[in-house]
Amino acid sequence: MKIELIKSNLSKINRDCEIVFVVNKNLKHKWVVDSKALKSLNFTGTQSEVATVENRIYIGVDFSDIDDMRIASAKAIQTLNKLNFKSAKVGIYGDSDRVRAMVEGFILGNYKFDKYKSQKFESKLKKVSIALESFKAKKLKSKDIESSIESAKVIATSVNFTRDIVNSMPDELTPKELAKIAKKVAKESKLDCIIEDEKFLKKEGMNAFLAVTRASTNGPRLIHLTHKPKRAKRKVVIVGKGLTYDSGGLSLKPSNFMLTMKADKSGACATLGAIQAVAKLNLPIEVHAIIGACENMVGGDAYKPDDVLVAKNGTSIEVKNTDAEGRLVLADCLCYAQNKIKNIDNIFDIATLTGACVVALGEYTTGVMGFNEKLKESILNSSQKSGELSASLPFNKYLEKLLTSEVADISNVSSGRYGGAITAGLFLSNFIKRENRDKWVHLDIAGPAFVEKPWGYNPYGASGAGVRLLTQWLKDISK
Ligand code: BES
Ligand code: ZN
Ligand code: ZN
């Protein structure tokens, strides 16, 4: 679907149909030409309410929350996809941020995952033309609008790309395959690309990562992509959990919990999506995307509860549960990142790390953890702008104590029953160098990464959580 800006008034553009947003239930606006018909259809213009009159699609939108624009425009596209129109036109509602939300909504709402369906999804709608005419009769700067549309296209396309990889089945999307995709992204976006396998992990003493991958016939990959602009303002590292499958290992998951664990690579895929967007937007930030990709499987040589693993930084870890594997992979990848990359300004990790985070915050919200309140605040702020939900989960010294082990430096799971998202974050903090403590933030996307009941502009399956949040934060610090 093509989205274009036309520098003329709405009435001057001829398209098969028109999308009209009904803002705050105002049926009196001049673009609402069918108010009588709408009334007879009992259309009141509540958020995301849709009505079609001839070739005009009306959708209600609330202006109080900008994300409602994304939700409404996604709904508009989904409605149009069921009709027979080839092209549509629409005006501009509000400022450039709202235009961006509208375009993101079109692209996110247009997403369908039909890779494994014999009947492919095909939409008649090929083009949406945005007229340079303001709903509020304000003068618009076409440069700002154009750049908003461009940004929206880049970001939403990267979200859909991320959704595609996460949705791909585990038998196909192995660590090796993920590395292949990363290589392709690197080539297209002119990123430096390093791919390492088991041999390298052994050489580097990444024994926690190696233990997790051991029972799998699909070998691990460490993926490291770099966006290195000429005059970079900052250096940011993003480490993604890339469990292409998490069976739980010997601490095997019950079958209904194992289902959807193809999505345990969501952090890795979001990292890829974000660096792709950053490169396309050519942000003046040096960004490193580091992915630990492997499977957590069962087998005769599987790592066991009771094992003690020595991570790359020398910390010994008592394995009490092989299903708490993501933190083991991330531990070594965080060590690798901090050894390999000098003078880091910020380091993030992003992972579908704990079911406890979903219990704490619900399935729509990312958990944000770390020692630096200001940094966390800036993440929450960018997240809000991006349309992703996130909330801070605070560390404390009592929860930290729950990771003590009788036999090793730390245990891979907490001895307590509660606060599992935070103790997982605190576990990771053991692998953050002292000088990087205040530069680090941990993002737990276990809730929003995979959608079982559609919400907002997210259909069933991967949501691409993290891509917009990270890209927005990197955009915000570029200013
Ligand atoms: N990948 C899971 C976490 C998860 C759960 C992601 C639900 C998405 C949805 C992770 O590896 C895991 O199994 N964590 C355990 C940790 C526990 C053993 C301390 C969990 O959350 O139950
Ligand atoms: Zn697990
Ligand atoms: Zn996992």
XYZ file of C-alpha atoms and ligand atoms in Angstrom:
503
model
C 0.000 0.000 0.000
C 1.365 3.328 -1.057
C 0.907 6.391 1.149
C 1.557 9.774 -0.424
C 1.211 13.450 0.373
C -0.567 15.610 -2.198
C -0.042 19.324 -1.860
C -3.592 20.408 -2.559
C -6.978 20.586 -0.901
C -9.001 17.470 -0.221
C -11.770 18.434 -2.646
C -9.256 18.753 -5.497
C -8.176 15.131 -5.204
C -10.126 12.373 -6.933
C -9.967 8.960 -5.322
C -12.324 5.957 -5.081
C -13.196 6.767 -1.506
C -12.577 9.163 1.363
C -11.605 8.507 4.972
C -13.206 10.963 7.380
C -12.310 11.003 11.051
C -15.082 12.251 13.304
C -13.169 14.101 15.997
C -14.586 14.122 19.537
C -18.038 13.218 18.137
C -18.238 16.474 16.217
C -20.599 15.700 13.360
C -20.752 19.338 12.357
C -17.319 19.610 10.767
C -17.378 20.474 7.065
C -15.718 17.172 6.122
C -18.649 15.278 7.658
C -21.001 15.738 4.705
C -23.338 12.893 5.650
C -24.363 13.895 9.160
C -28.024 13.122 8.502
C -27.299 9.664 7.133
C -24.895 9.035 10.001
C -27.545 9.958 12.526
C -30.000 7.574 10.930
C -27.322 4.878 11.205
C -27.083 5.732 14.931
C -23.455 6.677 14.386
C -22.297 8.949 17.189
C -18.578 9.001 16.493
C -17.276 7.242 19.590
C -13.662 6.097 19.407
C -13.134 3.616 16.535
C -16.830 3.483 15.641
C -17.138 3.026 11.867
C -19.862 3.814 9.357
C -19.792 3.765 5.583
C -21.940 6.126 3.549
C -21.533 5.614 -0.201
C -17.788 5.985 -0.714
C -17.038 7.735 2.548
C -15.725 5.852 5.565
C -16.357 7.623 8.868
C -14.400 6.686 11.990
C -14.754 8.191 15.420
C -11.581 9.383 17.113
C -10.916 10.916 20.526
C -8.357 13.667 20.527
C -7.314 13.360 24.171
C -4.880 10.493 23.568
C -2.810 10.600 20.395
C -2.632 6.797 20.290
C -6.376 6.782 19.644
C -5.489 8.193 16.223
C -3.383 5.105 15.474
C -6.176 2.833 16.653
C -8.795 4.667 14.583
C -6.714 4.786 11.411
C -5.899 1.084 11.776
C -9.629 0.479 12.006
C -10.186 2.589 8.874
C -7.723 0.507 6.869
C -9.156 -2.752 8.152
C -12.611 -1.587 7.103
C -11.350 -0.516 3.691
C -9.627 -3.851 3.181
C -13.014 -5.540 3.240
C -14.414 -3.194 0.591
C -13.664 -2.814 -3.073
C -11.972 0.572 -3.284
C -8.542 0.837 -4.888
C -7.598 4.272 -3.627
C -8.513 6.537 -0.729
C -7.963 10.140 0.299
C -7.821 11.766 3.697
C -7.127 15.168 5.226
C -4.770 16.178 8.009
C -5.930 16.106 11.616
C -3.856 18.133 14.048
C -0.086 18.596 14.068
C 2.711 16.551 12.535
C 2.729 14.124 15.507
C -0.894 13.248 14.819
C -0.139 12.801 11.126
C 2.593 10.397 12.104
C 0.172 8.511 14.332
C -2.363 8.340 11.510
C 0.147 6.948 9.004
C 1.558 4.486 11.530
C -2.003 3.343 12.190
C -2.588 2.761 8.476
C 0.548 0.626 8.130
C 0.226 -1.219 11.450
C -3.472 -1.850 10.822
C -2.759 -3.184 7.356
C -0.538 -5.966 8.731
C -1.510 -9.576 8.072
C 0.590 -12.665 8.681
C -0.301 -15.155 5.957
C 3.054 -16.865 5.369
C 1.636 -20.292 6.184
C -1.823 -19.820 4.647
C -2.473 -21.270 1.199
C -4.962 -18.468 0.557
C -2.980 -15.234 0.694
C -4.483 -12.010 1.903
C -4.956 -9.505 -0.864
C -6.279 -6.053 -0.451
C -7.859 -4.052 -3.254
C -6.670 -0.857 -1.628
C -3.381 0.191 -3.198
C -3.033 3.856 -2.369
C -3.884 6.363 0.350
C -3.410 10.011 -0.580
C -3.079 12.560 2.199
C -4.188 16.034 1.204
C -2.262 18.970 2.603
C -5.356 20.459 4.158
C -5.868 20.944 7.846
C -8.950 19.859 9.745
C -8.516 22.928 11.899
C -7.998 25.212 8.891
C -4.483 25.880 10.147
C -1.539 26.625 7.938
C 0.557 23.492 7.556
C 4.284 23.254 6.938
C 4.585 20.718 4.170
C 8.200 19.945 5.154
C 7.145 18.907 8.686
C 4.243 16.862 7.401
C 6.404 15.165 4.802
C 9.035 14.213 7.351
C 6.360 12.902 9.731
C 4.947 10.715 7.002
C 8.425 9.450 6.155
C 9.207 8.695 9.812
C 5.914 6.892 10.243
C 6.560 4.746 7.190
C 10.040 3.760 8.362
C 8.996 2.989 11.925
C 5.764 1.123 11.159
C 7.461 -0.880 8.395
C 10.141 -1.948 10.870
C 7.435 -2.951 13.351
C 5.789 -5.113 10.674
C 9.152 -6.600 9.741
C 9.678 -7.482 13.418
C 6.189 -8.981 13.625
C 6.987 -11.169 10.610
C 10.141 -12.649 12.119
C 8.585 -13.218 15.537
C 5.548 -14.886 13.945
C 7.713 -17.266 11.909
C 7.642 -20.797 13.266
C 10.518 -22.143 15.343
C 11.384 -24.974 12.953
C 12.079 -22.384 10.287
C 13.318 -19.480 12.330
C 16.339 -21.043 13.991
C 19.297 -19.051 15.355
C 21.075 -19.612 12.035
C 18.096 -18.258 10.116
C 17.834 -15.244 12.421
C 21.500 -14.549 11.720
C 20.772 -14.759 7.988
C 17.989 -12.193 8.355
C 20.277 -9.951 10.408
C 22.895 -10.156 7.673
C 20.310 -9.117 5.108
C 19.231 -6.164 7.256
C 22.883 -5.177 7.629
C 23.459 -5.324 3.892
C 20.358 -3.317 3.035
C 20.952 -0.703 5.715
C 24.754 -0.556 5.426
C 25.439 -1.769 8.954
C 28.566 -3.537 10.191
C 27.732 -7.158 10.874
C 29.446 -9.784 12.993
C 27.976 -13.273 13.346
C 29.586 -15.728 15.751
C 28.829 -19.351 16.565
C 29.502 -21.862 19.336
C 33.261 -21.842 18.854
C 33.414 -18.149 19.629
C 31.178 -18.520 22.697
C 33.569 -21.185 24.017
C 36.615 -19.043 23.332
C 34.990 -16.121 25.130
C 33.959 -18.148 28.192
C 30.259 -17.517 27.637
C 29.326 -20.607 29.617
C 25.886 -19.466 30.757
C 24.802 -18.910 27.134
C 26.443 -22.220 26.125
C 24.606 -24.170 28.810
C 21.218 -22.980 27.568
C 21.911 -23.916 23.945
C 23.600 -27.264 24.655
C 20.682 -29.676 24.185
C 19.636 -28.106 20.910
C 20.542 -29.480 17.499
C 20.263 -25.949 16.095
C 23.458 -24.214 17.174
C 23.563 -20.738 18.777
C 24.473 -17.454 17.116
C 25.752 -14.229 18.549
C 24.734 -11.394 16.260
C 26.279 -7.930 16.436
C 25.134 -5.178 14.064
C 26.404 -1.599 14.200
C 25.029 1.635 12.825
C 28.000 3.999 12.797
C 27.186 7.471 11.492
C 30.052 9.936 10.928
C 29.511 12.408 13.740
C 27.661 10.320 16.292
C 26.343 12.189 19.322
C 26.076 9.116 21.549
C 26.867 5.442 21.676
C 23.987 3.154 22.589
C 23.962 -0.626 22.929
C 20.811 -2.745 22.727
C 20.998 -6.388 23.743
C 18.080 -8.622 22.713
C 16.970 -12.002 24.039
C 16.704 -14.297 21.026
C 15.303 -17.606 22.242
C 14.021 -18.954 18.941
C 12.276 -21.518 21.113
C 11.850 -21.867 24.856
C 10.584 -25.295 25.857
C 11.713 -24.588 29.407
C 14.502 -27.174 29.158
C 14.477 -29.923 31.800
C 12.272 -27.677 33.939
C 9.871 -28.286 31.077
C 6.991 -25.926 30.501
C 3.450 -27.354 30.652
C 2.167 -27.683 27.072
C -0.253 -24.756 27.243
C 2.563 -22.476 28.468
C 4.996 -23.744 25.843
C 2.655 -22.742 23.038
C 3.629 -19.262 21.698
C 7.231 -19.656 22.921
C 8.373 -19.059 19.331
C 7.851 -15.472 20.484
C 10.664 -15.752 23.020
C 12.866 -14.191 20.356
C 10.821 -10.974 20.428
C 13.531 -8.933 22.175
C 16.051 -9.933 19.526
C 13.642 -9.182 16.697
C 12.748 -5.786 18.200
C 16.460 -5.002 18.410
C 16.771 -5.799 14.704
C 13.692 -3.769 13.842
C 14.927 -0.798 15.851
C 18.414 -0.713 14.323
C 16.843 -1.030 10.879
C 14.644 2.002 11.591
C 17.547 3.958 13.098
C 19.630 3.320 9.988
C 16.831 4.319 7.611
C 16.185 7.490 9.604
C 19.931 8.022 9.641
C 19.917 9.061 13.296
C 23.207 10.582 14.500
C 23.688 7.929 17.194
C 26.075 4.995 17.110
C 23.843 2.015 17.791
C 24.970 -1.527 18.491
C 22.393 -4.326 18.260
C 23.563 -7.468 20.009
C 21.513 -10.639 19.909
C 21.952 -13.884 21.763
C 20.099 -16.433 19.649
C 19.569 -20.040 20.681
C 16.979 -22.627 21.661
C 16.203 -23.929 25.152
C 15.564 -27.638 24.621
C 15.627 -30.998 26.367
C 18.024 -33.838 25.649
C 20.609 -36.155 27.142
C 23.144 -33.374 27.389
C 20.762 -30.660 28.545
C 21.937 -28.370 31.358
C 20.347 -29.279 34.642
C 18.844 -27.742 37.720
C 21.726 -28.028 40.278
C 24.380 -27.170 37.687
C 26.689 -24.249 38.414
C 27.673 -22.088 35.470
C 30.488 -19.562 35.358
C 29.479 -16.615 33.199
C 31.870 -14.575 31.080
C 32.542 -12.073 33.885
C 33.462 -14.869 36.338
C 30.192 -14.811 38.310
C 29.078 -18.323 39.248
C 25.373 -19.094 38.863
C 23.452 -21.906 40.497
C 20.793 -23.182 38.100
C 17.633 -23.786 40.051
C 15.324 -23.684 37.080
C 16.329 -24.215 33.444
C 13.285 -22.210 32.336
C 14.931 -19.043 33.648
C 17.237 -19.271 30.618
C 16.846 -15.821 29.062
C 18.742 -14.131 31.882
C 21.620 -16.618 31.389
C 21.921 -15.803 27.693
C 21.593 -12.073 28.377
C 24.166 -12.218 31.190
C 26.893 -13.348 28.807
C 25.750 -11.058 25.990
C 25.784 -8.046 28.338
C 29.363 -8.981 29.349
C 30.360 -9.385 25.718
C 28.879 -5.995 24.828
C 30.617 -4.127 27.657
C 33.986 -5.736 26.906
C 33.806 -5.262 23.175
C 32.397 -1.736 23.035
C 34.240 1.073 24.756
C 32.751 4.288 26.152
C 29.143 3.224 26.083
C 26.680 6.038 26.830
C 23.688 3.781 27.362
C 23.046 0.084 27.412
C 19.618 -1.543 27.169
C 18.466 -5.084 27.166
C 15.088 -6.104 25.861
C 13.547 -9.475 26.541
C 10.431 -11.571 27.006
C 11.935 -12.380 30.369
C 9.246 -13.194 32.916
C 5.642 -14.247 33.227
C 5.762 -12.275 36.475
C 6.019 -9.029 34.492
C 2.737 -9.884 32.782
C 1.161 -10.587 36.183
C 2.456 -7.278 37.536
C 1.578 -4.951 34.671
C -0.897 -6.805 32.469
C -0.339 -7.979 28.947
C -0.160 -4.555 27.297
C 2.690 -2.958 29.189
C 6.486 -3.197 29.092
C 8.318 -3.285 32.422
C 11.140 -0.751 32.712
C 13.876 -1.422 35.285
C 17.216 0.073 36.213
C 19.133 2.171 38.740
C 18.906 5.541 37.011
C 15.559 7.213 37.668
C 16.126 9.986 35.132
C 17.019 7.540 32.390
C 13.954 5.431 33.169
C 11.837 8.588 33.118
C 13.130 9.472 29.658
C 12.265 5.969 28.442
C 8.728 6.209 29.816
C 8.371 9.563 28.141
C 9.532 8.335 24.713
C 7.418 5.224 25.121
C 4.319 7.350 25.666
C 5.108 9.383 22.549
C 5.657 6.223 20.518
C 2.272 4.743 21.421
C 3.763 1.881 23.439
C 2.715 1.356 27.046
C 5.411 1.001 29.679
C 5.779 1.342 33.427
C 8.617 1.385 35.899
C 9.160 -1.519 38.291
C 11.378 -0.430 41.191
C 14.389 -2.390 42.446
C 14.976 -2.786 46.184
C 17.560 -4.390 48.454
C 15.175 -6.963 49.943
C 14.312 -8.466 46.565
C 18.004 -8.487 45.684
C 18.731 -10.782 48.644
C 16.367 -13.395 47.257
C 18.937 -14.276 44.594
C 21.500 -15.574 47.097
C 22.704 -19.114 46.573
C 24.150 -21.637 49.031
C 26.588 -23.002 46.472
C 27.347 -20.245 43.961
C 27.612 -16.445 43.781
C 23.971 -16.146 42.778
C 20.995 -18.269 41.872
C 19.219 -17.963 38.529
C 15.833 -17.720 40.249
C 14.544 -15.958 43.304
C 13.819 -17.903 46.481
C 10.704 -15.801 47.000
C 7.343 -16.196 45.424
C 6.699 -12.564 44.438
C 8.397 -9.824 42.455
C 9.745 -12.167 39.785
C 10.074 -9.478 37.107
C 12.203 -7.347 39.404
C 14.382 -10.177 40.669
C 15.057 -11.113 37.033
C 16.150 -7.512 36.411
C 18.296 -7.608 39.534
C 19.863 -10.855 38.341
C 20.936 -9.061 35.147
C 22.392 -6.174 37.145
C 25.129 -8.585 38.288
C 26.434 -8.481 34.747
C 26.505 -4.727 34.388
C 29.905 -3.188 35.084
C 30.029 -0.673 37.918
C 30.765 2.191 35.519
C 27.683 1.311 33.467
C 25.204 0.922 36.314
C 23.508 4.242 35.680
C 23.619 3.788 31.915
C 21.628 0.583 31.902
C 17.915 -0.092 31.520
C 16.197 -3.469 31.328
C 12.960 -3.790 29.332
C 10.716 -6.784 29.965
C 8.325 -7.186 27.021
C 6.872 -10.578 28.047
C 3.397 -9.004 28.161
C 3.008 -6.966 24.984
C 5.321 -8.928 22.632
C 2.765 -11.535 21.689
C -0.945 -10.843 21.337
C -3.405 -13.646 21.995
C -6.503 -11.457 22.002
C -6.302 -8.570 19.492
C -6.072 -5.080 21.024
C -5.591 -1.610 19.609
C -3.921 -1.973 16.219
C -2.441 -5.363 17.114
C -3.941 -8.449 15.498
C -3.304 -11.966 16.858
C 0.423 -12.722 16.986
C 3.549 -10.645 17.382
C 3.088 -6.939 18.122
C 6.619 -5.732 17.431
C 6.791 -4.331 20.974
C 9.929 -2.349 21.667
C 10.631 -1.184 18.123
C 8.708 2.073 18.407
C 9.775 2.667 21.994
C 13.496 2.236 21.272
C 13.415 4.143 17.990
C 11.509 7.024 19.592
C 13.996 7.222 22.467
C 16.916 7.254 20.027
C 15.109 9.893 17.978
C 14.508 11.986 21.096
C 18.169 11.920 22.159
C 19.226 12.833 18.603
C 17.764 16.324 18.983
N 10.283 -16.886 28.163
C 9.845 -17.029 29.485
C 9.022 -15.835 29.989
C 7.694 -15.591 29.339
C 6.538 -16.044 29.910
C 7.601 -14.844 28.186
C 5.320 -15.789 29.330
C 6.376 -14.606 27.593
C 5.234 -15.053 28.176
C 11.045 -17.176 30.427
O 12.149 -17.784 29.885
C 10.579 -17.997 31.570
O 10.198 -19.106 31.363
N 10.606 -17.415 32.763
C 10.152 -18.072 33.919
C 11.075 -17.698 35.046
C 10.879 -18.510 36.279
C 11.330 -19.929 36.045
C 11.661 -17.887 37.402
C 8.722 -17.609 34.218
O 8.420 -16.433 34.003
O 7.924 -18.433 34.637
Zn 12.094 -19.889 30.001
Zn 12.391 -17.595 27.806
